[in-house]
């Protein structure tokens, strides 16, 4: 596992801690608390997991176990320059695999539920784009 | 109710609706909206943002509304924008019939309102609730039984029966969970409902509350559906301020708290007992059943879990006749992909449904109904009528004659393997083994059937239980397409 490089003095981290601190100390607040951290700092470093575990008074190991059950919770820092191509069944049929190979730095992602506008790509800010062509995507990624 | 209307409803004015929503935003519709506003100058206040009307194929699109006249302009470009403005200024040419996906039923307001409370009230929101409040809970439940409303999330359990099971626990706290997780690839109906007409869901919730009396409500929204959550929260806050959720505008005190929770990914999170665990802060895995949620659900209390579409359909209980419709998320190789509200009353066939999307059914090899837990419908069965029990959650993917069925089957099997939560052995091990066995169908066909039987019989939830369904359906109907060399 890669060494965790995370600045726990950042303002965003403090804001997240404050927001989580205001939640009731009950177990049903676990997912909302993890989501607050992920929204503010995009992922869940060890210090965030620890903070949530202490707040809700659960073992850190248990919070980790629960976190790994959700595919959208990131235990590693995401690459912020990354574009994603939807590889759901409909996008696949609409030629998503061509988009996958048309430029570098593209990753695949599961269905984005915009099937009617396939093929679909997702930018760094989670904005979806529909009816994407190879030309479009090459242009956007270069920007 | 009358006071509510007087306070919020403004007189109707001609206007242009810009269809945003996730679909419109994904093709930059706001660019055209801005341009229309620029051209109209002083009159730009007539241009309002609405959600998608379900016709995703039309995006970017705008609709001119003047009284009962509506005309939608599809696939806008810079020239198209001028036509919209011309039409708005009174030069529409012939009055073309509005080709929307739902002119009545539960999509009647979708994409036709600007998201404000006044606008949906003008279009009939909360009228059913008003009538429900004059009836007893028993009357509501027997009415739902009479119209035969079943759950729209895929399992089609009778709504009246589910509510009655919870009601039987007389002196216990009860919860309602609205399942808006919608994680099945190819399905996007609940997002459209939440983006386009969240007040219909709130009305359905309040009707359910009148019938069963809940302590509180949890709406569990898919983590990716951010716009849906945003518009739901706005509607909740508007309805709260107007005294709808509290019941003040009917001179009552409903004593109901509504919480909104977001999921964080995972197909299995749409399974009802997984939602219970997720809300309670436990690992998102299914529970053993029985006990069923209506007896021992959230925090150990009787809990009703209904899908968004189910609660929306509840609002039509007094319609005469109540619309027997199902929301269909239609995609694949068709010219008009998007959300459809189709009649399931024995009149519509698969072929008719495909023809509605602008595709000749004869060019279609099969349709995949229900995604990774669904089945293929062969073109030879296209003359069969649509049945509610065959539609699952309503995800339909249309496959043309060039589609590689084997590739799709493999990709569905791989999806089920990735999404298996690992809680029970048949699904955890079986879903991976299915992927391997599919590599050589000729040699493994018997094993595939055996394994699917084991998974169907013994998996903890329907992710494993239904994982073999598309595979068997493909093997049975398209045997010649599998590489048997």
XYZ file of C-alpha atoms in Angstrom:
628
model
C 0.000 0.000 0.000
C 1.305 3.418 -0.858
C 2.410 5.793 1.874
C -0.341 8.166 2.817
C 0.518 11.729 1.870
C -2.169 13.897 3.309
C -2.164 17.364 4.777
C -4.380 17.092 7.824
C -3.949 20.796 8.567
C -5.790 21.868 5.402
C -8.823 24.108 5.714
C -11.091 21.650 3.894
C -10.167 18.929 6.373
C -10.998 21.237 9.268
C -14.323 22.159 7.745
C -15.149 18.486 7.341
C -14.164 17.769 10.955
C -16.374 20.604 12.160
C -19.330 19.408 10.120
C -18.925 15.817 11.299
C -18.490 17.015 14.879
C -21.987 18.487 14.740
C -23.619 15.186 13.760
C -25.278 13.133 16.514
C -22.917 10.511 17.910
C -25.072 7.640 16.701
C -24.142 4.786 14.449
C -26.667 5.703 11.750
C -24.600 8.847 11.103
C -21.639 6.775 9.884
C -22.307 7.001 6.163
C -23.318 10.691 6.263
C -20.064 11.424 8.181
C -17.889 9.564 5.678
C -19.660 11.381 2.871
C -18.933 14.773 4.394
C -15.212 13.981 4.381
C -15.318 12.650 0.860
C -17.199 15.705 -0.392
C -14.749 18.122 1.189
C -11.452 16.375 0.447
C -12.481 13.892 -2.291
C -11.252 10.815 -0.434
C -10.950 9.187 2.999
C -7.423 9.238 4.392
C -6.654 7.333 7.578
C -7.072 10.487 9.652
C -10.637 10.934 8.359
C -11.580 7.331 9.125
C -10.093 7.723 12.582
C -11.991 10.928 13.237
C -15.305 9.359 12.203
C -14.606 6.214 14.255
C -13.870 8.296 17.348
C -16.912 10.477 16.850
C -19.297 7.543 16.534
C -17.331 5.440 19.007
C -16.751 2.458 16.758
C -13.498 0.516 16.275
C -11.431 1.957 13.410
C -11.255 -1.517 11.860
C -15.030 -1.668 11.679
C -15.292 1.723 9.995
C -12.715 0.519 7.447
C -14.692 -2.663 6.854
C -17.874 -0.712 6.214
C -16.105 1.812 3.995
C -14.822 -0.937 1.713
C -18.412 -2.066 1.155
C -19.175 1.069 -0.867
C -17.692 1.399 -4.313
C -17.943 5.193 -4.344
C -15.992 5.795 -1.147
C -12.322 6.351 -2.022
C -9.669 4.982 0.290
C -7.001 6.390 -2.047
C -6.601 9.877 -3.395
C -8.228 10.032 -6.834
C -6.276 11.365 -9.784
C -7.887 14.744 -10.389
C -6.897 14.923 -14.048
C -8.706 11.709 -14.845
C -11.545 11.396 -17.351
C -13.826 8.361 -17.235
C -15.662 6.563 -20.018
C -18.900 4.812 -19.095
C -18.656 1.119 -19.984
C -22.250 0.167 -19.162
C -23.940 -2.190 -21.619
C -25.557 0.580 -23.664
C -22.441 2.749 -23.862
C -20.432 -0.334 -24.810
C -22.827 -1.004 -27.691
C -22.626 2.647 -28.703
C -18.854 2.468 -29.142
C -17.425 3.334 -25.741
C -14.458 1.045 -26.275
C -13.335 3.304 -29.127
C -13.377 6.225 -26.705
C -11.322 4.188 -24.242
C -8.471 3.828 -26.679
C -8.586 7.213 -28.417
C -6.475 9.087 -25.904
C -4.325 8.596 -22.819
C -5.342 9.081 -19.229
C -8.810 7.581 -19.624
C -10.312 5.129 -17.199
C -13.488 3.121 -17.441
C -16.408 3.417 -15.067
C -19.652 1.459 -14.601
C -23.070 2.603 -15.794
C -23.693 6.319 -15.271
C -27.438 6.008 -15.910
C -27.516 8.366 -18.863
C -28.020 5.440 -21.228
C -30.290 7.361 -23.583
C -27.380 9.652 -24.508
C -24.731 6.931 -24.906
C -21.784 6.936 -25.164
C -21.178 8.927 -22.002
C -17.998 10.308 -20.425
C -17.425 11.897 -17.017
C -14.963 14.713 -16.406
C -12.854 15.459 -13.332
C -15.721 17.343 -11.702
C -18.199 14.478 -12.154
C -19.998 16.354 -14.929
C -21.501 13.963 -17.483
C -21.319 14.440 -21.252
C -23.615 12.600 -23.634
C -23.294 11.502 -27.299
C -19.535 11.883 -27.095
C -17.410 11.379 -30.208
C -13.735 10.487 -30.445
C -13.006 14.022 -31.742
C -14.801 15.687 -28.812
C -13.050 13.602 -26.245
C -9.565 14.078 -27.710
C -10.137 17.839 -27.737
C -11.443 17.979 -24.148
C -8.717 15.822 -22.662
C -5.973 17.951 -24.259
C -7.343 21.163 -22.736
C -55.924 23.381 0.138
C -57.757 26.260 -1.521
C -55.739 28.684 0.610
C -52.567 26.943 -0.488
C -53.474 27.403 -4.128
C -54.401 31.056 -3.626
C -51.111 31.721 -1.918
C -48.759 29.969 -4.349
C -50.353 29.572 -7.760
C -49.718 32.388 -10.213
C -51.938 32.959 -13.276
C -50.625 31.048 -16.295
C -48.433 32.995 -18.711
C -46.902 31.949 -22.029
C -43.377 30.715 -21.512
C -40.470 28.721 -22.817
C -39.292 25.726 -20.803
C -35.632 24.828 -21.196
C -35.268 21.120 -20.452
C -32.286 20.768 -18.189
C -31.984 17.833 -15.804
C -29.041 15.460 -16.040
C -29.754 14.766 -19.708
C -30.015 18.400 -20.790
C -26.947 19.372 -18.789
C -24.920 16.587 -20.421
C -25.437 18.207 -23.820
C -25.009 21.831 -22.653
C -28.628 22.911 -23.070
C -28.086 26.013 -20.917
C -26.089 27.503 -23.798
C -29.261 27.557 -25.905
C -31.341 28.782 -22.983
C -28.987 31.739 -22.571
C -29.180 32.510 -26.248
C -32.984 32.503 -26.180
C -32.900 34.845 -23.185
C -30.534 37.162 -25.057
C -32.748 37.325 -28.116
C -35.876 37.937 -26.051
C -34.223 40.733 -24.064
C -36.943 42.300 -21.891
C -39.180 39.292 -22.235
C -36.499 36.887 -21.053
C -38.375 36.379 -17.775
C -40.637 34.046 -19.790
C -37.769 31.595 -20.214
C -37.637 29.148 -17.295
C -35.557 26.092 -16.506
C -37.465 22.827 -16.253
C -36.226 19.278 -15.913
C -36.150 16.692 -18.664
C -39.600 15.630 -19.859
C -38.268 12.114 -20.279
C -37.493 12.559 -23.943
C -33.741 12.329 -23.549
C -33.340 11.695 -27.263
C -34.570 15.244 -27.863
C -31.924 16.906 -25.698
C -30.976 19.700 -25.988
C -34.621 20.735 -26.164
C -37.064 23.476 -25.251
C -40.867 23.594 -25.120
C -43.068 26.582 -25.873
C -46.159 26.595 -23.660
C -49.133 28.868 -24.335
C -52.205 27.794 -22.389
C -52.914 24.217 -23.434
C -50.765 24.526 -26.538
C -47.323 22.976 -26.210
C -44.657 22.507 -28.779
C -41.308 20.922 -28.130
C -38.251 21.766 -30.202
C -35.873 18.825 -30.221
C -32.109 18.652 -30.810
C -31.642 22.420 -30.682
C -28.859 24.095 -32.560
C -28.259 27.774 -33.153
C -30.834 27.927 -35.979
C -33.308 25.932 -33.942
C -33.122 28.576 -31.245
C -34.581 31.138 -33.667
C -37.528 28.822 -34.365
C -38.245 28.578 -30.634
C -38.282 32.372 -30.323
C -40.454 32.761 -33.441
C -42.932 30.268 -32.059
C -43.030 31.995 -28.698
C -43.695 35.333 -30.390
C -46.744 33.847 -32.058
C -45.507 32.334 -35.273
C -45.653 28.608 -34.646
C -47.008 27.460 -37.952
C -49.415 24.585 -37.545
C -50.291 23.533 -34.048
C -48.240 20.380 -33.788
C -49.315 17.875 -31.207
C -46.953 17.721 -28.289
C -45.083 14.460 -28.547
C -44.223 14.005 -24.897
C -43.601 10.714 -23.170
C -46.325 11.136 -20.600
C -49.314 13.348 -21.061
C -51.166 11.764 -18.180
C -50.256 9.290 -15.471
C -47.339 9.905 -13.155
C -45.162 11.722 -15.684
C -47.820 14.327 -16.508
C -45.958 17.144 -14.735
C -42.435 15.972 -15.479
C -40.505 18.560 -17.462
C -43.576 20.781 -17.579
C -42.942 22.720 -14.386
C -40.215 25.105 -13.260
C -39.643 23.283 -9.972
C -41.664 25.758 -7.905
C -44.464 24.661 -5.598
C -46.945 27.007 -7.280
C -46.330 25.495 -10.671
C -46.968 21.908 -9.578
C -49.986 22.939 -7.501
C -51.440 24.536 -10.627
C -50.977 21.190 -12.360
C -52.817 19.223 -9.690
C -50.189 18.330 -7.082
C -51.496 17.410 -3.615
C -55.092 17.128 -4.848
C -55.042 13.371 -4.235
C -53.671 13.914 -0.731
C -56.454 16.406 -0.062
C -58.972 13.707 -0.907
C -57.070 10.994 0.972
C -57.248 13.045 4.171
C -61.028 12.899 3.982
C -60.909 9.098 3.905
C -59.978 6.655 6.646
C -56.725 4.674 6.464
C -58.764 1.498 5.922
C -60.502 3.054 2.941
C -57.167 4.041 1.402
C -55.736 0.552 1.771
C -58.830 -1.128 0.368
C -58.816 1.312 -2.554
C -55.174 0.401 -3.304
C -56.090 -3.299 -3.134
C -59.023 -2.652 -5.434
C -56.921 -0.963 -8.131
C -54.307 -3.697 -7.674
C -51.318 -1.409 -7.313
C -48.079 -3.386 -7.075
C -44.521 -2.334 -6.273
C -42.709 -0.785 -9.217
C -39.164 -1.560 -8.090
C -39.184 -4.953 -9.791
C -40.680 -7.401 -7.310
C -44.318 -6.302 -7.879
C -45.480 -6.998 -4.334
C -49.013 -5.671 -3.675
C -48.743 -2.256 -2.012
C -51.941 -2.592 0.032
C -50.698 -5.854 1.538
C -47.294 -4.419 2.473
C -48.854 -1.401 4.152
C -51.336 -3.613 5.988
C -48.526 -5.853 7.318
C -46.902 -2.803 8.906
C -50.219 -1.455 10.159
C -50.861 -4.709 11.995
C -48.149 -3.717 14.496
C -50.517 -1.405 16.292
C -48.593 0.281 19.054
C -45.066 0.206 17.624
C -43.092 2.995 15.946
C -42.967 2.420 12.201
C -40.677 3.657 9.461
C -41.037 4.268 5.763
C -38.004 3.918 3.516
C -38.193 5.278 0.000
C -35.889 3.276 -2.211
C -34.348 5.744 -4.648
C -31.055 3.883 -4.916
C -31.715 2.763 -8.494
C -28.379 1.143 -9.210
C -29.392 -1.147 -12.052
C -27.500 -0.363 -15.259
C -29.908 0.897 -17.879
C -32.537 2.221 -15.443
C -32.972 5.957 -14.898
C -36.656 6.435 -14.078
C -36.439 7.397 -10.396
C -33.864 10.085 -11.082
C -36.206 11.572 -13.658
C -39.070 11.533 -11.179
C -36.987 13.199 -8.487
C -35.529 15.779 -10.858
C -38.781 16.480 -12.648
C -41.564 16.126 -10.108
C -40.313 15.533 -6.551
C -43.601 16.841 -5.136
C -45.341 13.753 -6.492
C -43.100 11.574 -4.320
C -43.747 13.790 -1.283
C -47.478 13.505 -1.907
C -47.149 9.709 -2.125
C -45.194 9.663 1.131
C -47.867 11.693 2.912
C -50.602 9.408 1.590
C -48.656 6.401 2.912
C -48.233 8.216 6.225
C -51.971 8.816 6.457
C -52.603 5.111 5.876
C -49.907 3.608 8.101
C -48.708 6.382 10.496
C -44.927 6.470 10.414
C -42.497 7.778 12.985
C -40.212 9.046 10.257
C -39.290 8.578 6.628
C -35.889 7.921 5.074
C -35.405 8.641 1.392
C -32.353 6.689 0.258
C -31.058 8.355 -2.909
C -28.358 6.967 -5.200
C -25.053 8.668 -4.406
C -24.438 9.628 -8.023
C -27.860 11.188 -8.498
C -26.770 14.562 -7.124
C -29.200 16.667 -9.130
C -32.065 14.383 -8.076
C -31.129 14.837 -4.428
C -30.801 18.584 -4.881
C -34.248 18.999 -6.403
C -35.783 16.626 -3.860
C -34.340 18.643 -0.982
C -35.603 21.882 -2.483
C -39.083 20.406 -2.854
C -38.997 19.103 0.728
C -38.056 22.502 2.032
C -40.745 24.253 -0.057
C -43.369 21.757 1.071
C -42.266 22.145 4.662
C -42.455 25.939 4.564
C -45.895 25.793 2.987
C -47.117 23.618 5.854
C -47.667 20.581 3.656
C -45.323 18.123 5.372
C -46.451 19.218 8.816
C -50.096 19.060 7.729
C -50.860 22.636 8.902
C -52.511 23.566 5.647
C -55.128 20.903 6.322
C -55.460 21.996 9.917
C -53.695 18.858 11.108
C -50.424 17.863 12.702
C -48.805 14.980 10.781
C -45.784 14.745 13.132
C -43.543 13.370 10.423
C -39.820 13.845 9.905
C -38.359 13.149 6.482
C -34.640 12.368 6.242
C -32.704 12.234 2.984
C -29.771 9.814 2.837
C -27.324 9.206 0.010
C -25.989 5.809 -0.922
C -22.355 5.392 -1.886
C -22.367 2.967 -4.747
C -22.998 -0.690 -5.244
C -25.754 -2.447 -7.187
C -26.554 -4.464 -4.047
C -27.436 -1.250 -2.179
C -30.803 -1.231 -3.943
C -31.748 -4.476 -2.171
C -34.123 -3.587 0.640
C -32.368 -5.266 3.551
C -29.049 -3.750 2.424
C -30.649 -0.317 2.689
C -31.650 -1.133 6.268
C -28.064 -2.013 7.142
C -26.732 1.002 5.284
C -28.992 3.481 7.088
C -28.186 1.862 10.440
C -24.459 2.371 9.763
C -23.643 -1.285 9.247
C -21.849 -2.987 6.404
C -23.972 -2.858 3.233
C -24.847 -6.542 2.926
C -28.226 -8.290 2.789
C -29.976 -9.768 5.814
C -31.578 -13.155 6.155
C -35.313 -13.196 5.507
C -37.513 -13.792 7.424
C -37.928 -11.692 9.471
C -39.330 -9.376 6.822
C -38.904 -5.635 7.033
C -42.598 -5.064 7.702
C -42.122 -6.991 10.974
C -38.524 -6.293 11.914
C -36.962 -3.612 9.760
C -35.101 -0.383 10.411
C -33.765 -0.287 13.991
C -35.814 -3.433 14.603
C -39.131 -1.659 13.956
C -41.801 -2.471 11.351
C -40.700 -0.799 8.139
C -42.330 -0.276 4.782
C -39.879 -0.053 1.898
C -41.335 1.353 -1.304
C -39.750 2.398 -4.559
C -40.012 6.032 -5.749
C -42.218 5.052 -8.674
C -44.529 3.034 -6.409
C -45.196 6.003 -4.133
C -45.647 8.248 -7.162
C -48.175 5.764 -8.558
C -50.049 5.879 -5.243
C -51.023 9.487 -6.038
C -53.185 8.233 -8.909
C -55.377 6.102 -6.656
C -58.492 8.178 -7.259
C -57.992 8.655 -11.005
C -60.816 7.137 -12.968
C -59.707 4.753 -14.294
C -56.327 4.599 -12.479
C -53.555 4.488 -15.099
C -52.136 0.975 -15.446
C -48.733 2.198 -16.529
C -45.091 1.466 -15.930
C -42.090 3.727 -16.368
C -39.687 2.287 -18.890
C -36.088 3.430 -19.216
C -35.507 2.738 -22.870
C -32.107 2.827 -24.498
C -29.983 1.022 -27.050
C -30.262 1.218 -30.795
C -33.379 3.358 -31.174
C -33.810 6.883 -32.549
C -35.838 8.061 -29.548
C -34.287 6.727 -26.359
C -35.476 7.997 -23.014
C -38.109 7.574 -20.372
C -41.531 6.271 -21.382
C -44.689 5.732 -19.394
C -46.245 2.774 -21.174
C -49.686 1.233 -20.658
C -49.543 -2.278 -19.212
C -53.210 -3.048 -19.727
C -52.891 -5.728 -22.369
C -52.922 -3.448 -25.397
C -49.224 -2.699 -25.941
C -46.906 -5.295 -27.449
C -43.098 -5.297 -27.436
C -43.217 -4.541 -31.152
C -45.536 -1.587 -30.511
C -43.217 -0.263 -27.853
C -40.212 -0.477 -30.175
C -42.161 1.161 -32.994
C -42.966 4.083 -30.648
C -39.285 4.815 -30.413
C -39.031 5.278 -34.156
C -37.349 1.945 -34.905
C -38.776 -0.743 -37.150
C -39.139 -3.837 -34.900
C -38.020 -6.006 -37.815
C -34.530 -4.531 -37.566
C -34.241 -5.627 -33.960
C -32.811 -8.950 -32.861
C -33.753 -8.877 -29.193
C -34.360 -6.672 -26.223
C -32.726 -7.035 -22.849
C -35.250 -6.422 -20.074
C -33.955 -5.881 -16.535
C -30.207 -5.584 -17.154
C -27.900 -7.867 -15.161
C -30.834 -9.623 -13.431
C -33.057 -9.684 -16.457
C -33.626 -11.694 -19.576
C -33.508 -11.405 -23.335
C -36.739 -11.236 -25.300
C -36.240 -12.818 -28.730
C -37.710 -11.022 -31.747
C -40.051 -13.966 -32.299
C -41.840 -12.975 -29.086
C -42.294 -9.328 -30.033
C -46.026 -9.796 -30.605
C -46.558 -10.721 -26.944
C -48.195 -8.037 -24.830
C -46.301 -6.228 -22.086
C -46.897 -7.720 -18.669
C -46.014 -5.973 -15.438
C -44.349 -9.110 -14.051
C -41.975 -9.313 -17.043
C -40.826 -5.705 -16.852
C -38.790 -5.825 -13.636
C -37.703 -2.300 -12.762
C -38.358 -1.239 -16.336
C -34.878 -1.118 -17.848
C -35.052 -2.012 -21.524
C -32.112 -2.141 -23.908
C -32.918 -2.570 -27.589
C -30.385 -4.657 -29.532
C -30.098 -4.477 -33.316
C -29.339 -7.397 -35.632
C -25.578 -6.828 -35.413
C -25.392 -7.100 -31.643
C -23.041 -9.703 -30.240
C -25.218 -11.466 -27.649
C -22.271 -13.407 -26.264
C -20.349 -10.222 -25.565
C -23.319 -8.715 -23.701
C -23.858 -11.904 -21.703
C -20.208 -11.960 -20.686
C -20.310 -8.321 -19.732
C -23.428 -8.831 -17.560
C -21.790 -11.809 -15.847
C -18.660 -9.754 -15.196
C -20.806 -6.958 -13.773
C -22.524 -9.338 -11.333
C -19.135 -10.665 -10.261
C -17.837 -7.146 -9.564
C -20.955 -6.134 -7.692
C -21.320 -9.240 -5.527
C -20.962 -8.026 -1.948
C -19.349 -11.270 -0.793
C -21.687 -11.918 2.112
C -22.940 -15.317 0.935
C -20.857 -18.060 -0.672
C -23.112 -19.024 -3.607
C -22.987 -15.512 -5.027
C -19.432 -14.583 -4.032
C -17.895 -17.727 -5.511
C -20.594 -18.519 -8.051
C -20.636 -15.166 -9.843
C -16.885 -15.447 -10.495
C -17.157 -19.078 -11.600
C -19.915 -18.143 -14.054
C -17.578 -15.683 -15.749
C -14.944 -18.410 -16.143
C -17.402 -21.048 -17.318
C -18.721 -18.706 -20.008
C -15.294 -18.745 -21.635
C -16.033 -22.171 -23.034
C -19.761 -22.653 -23.294
C -19.659 -25.919 -25.223
C -17.671 -27.718 -22.594
C -19.315 -26.064 -19.610
C -22.962 -25.782 -20.544
C -24.120 -28.436 -18.063
C -22.043 -26.917 -15.271
C -23.483 -23.467 -15.980
C -27.029 -24.778 -15.551
C -26.084 -26.562 -12.324
C -24.319 -23.564 -10.865
C -27.156 -21.207 -11.747
C -29.569 -23.543 -9.997
C -27.473 -23.507 -6.835
C -27.133 -19.717 -6.920
C -30.849 -19.225 -7.536
C -31.819 -21.518 -4.688
C -29.329 -20.482 -2.066
C -28.106 -16.914 -2.552
C -28.936 -14.493 0.217
C -30.437 -11.879 -2.071
C -31.617 -11.485 -5.624
C -28.280 -10.212 -6.940
C -26.974 -13.760 -6.728
C -30.405 -15.297 -7.139
C -31.006 -13.652 -10.499
C -27.405 -13.494 -11.762
C -27.894 -16.575 -13.915
C -31.130 -15.393 -15.479
C -29.710 -13.405 -18.418
C -27.156 -16.153 -19.059
C -29.697 -18.960 -19.281
C -32.014 -16.789 -21.321
C -29.190 -16.061 -23.795
C -28.129 -19.713 -23.971
C -31.675 -20.869 -24.578
C -32.647 -18.310 -27.171
C -29.404 -17.569 -28.938
C -27.566 -20.885 -28.604
C -26.041 -20.541 -32.071
C -24.331 -17.270 -31.145
C -22.139 -18.802 -28.509
C -18.700 -19.783 -29.569
C -18.898 -23.510 -29.344
C -15.708 -24.379 -31.178
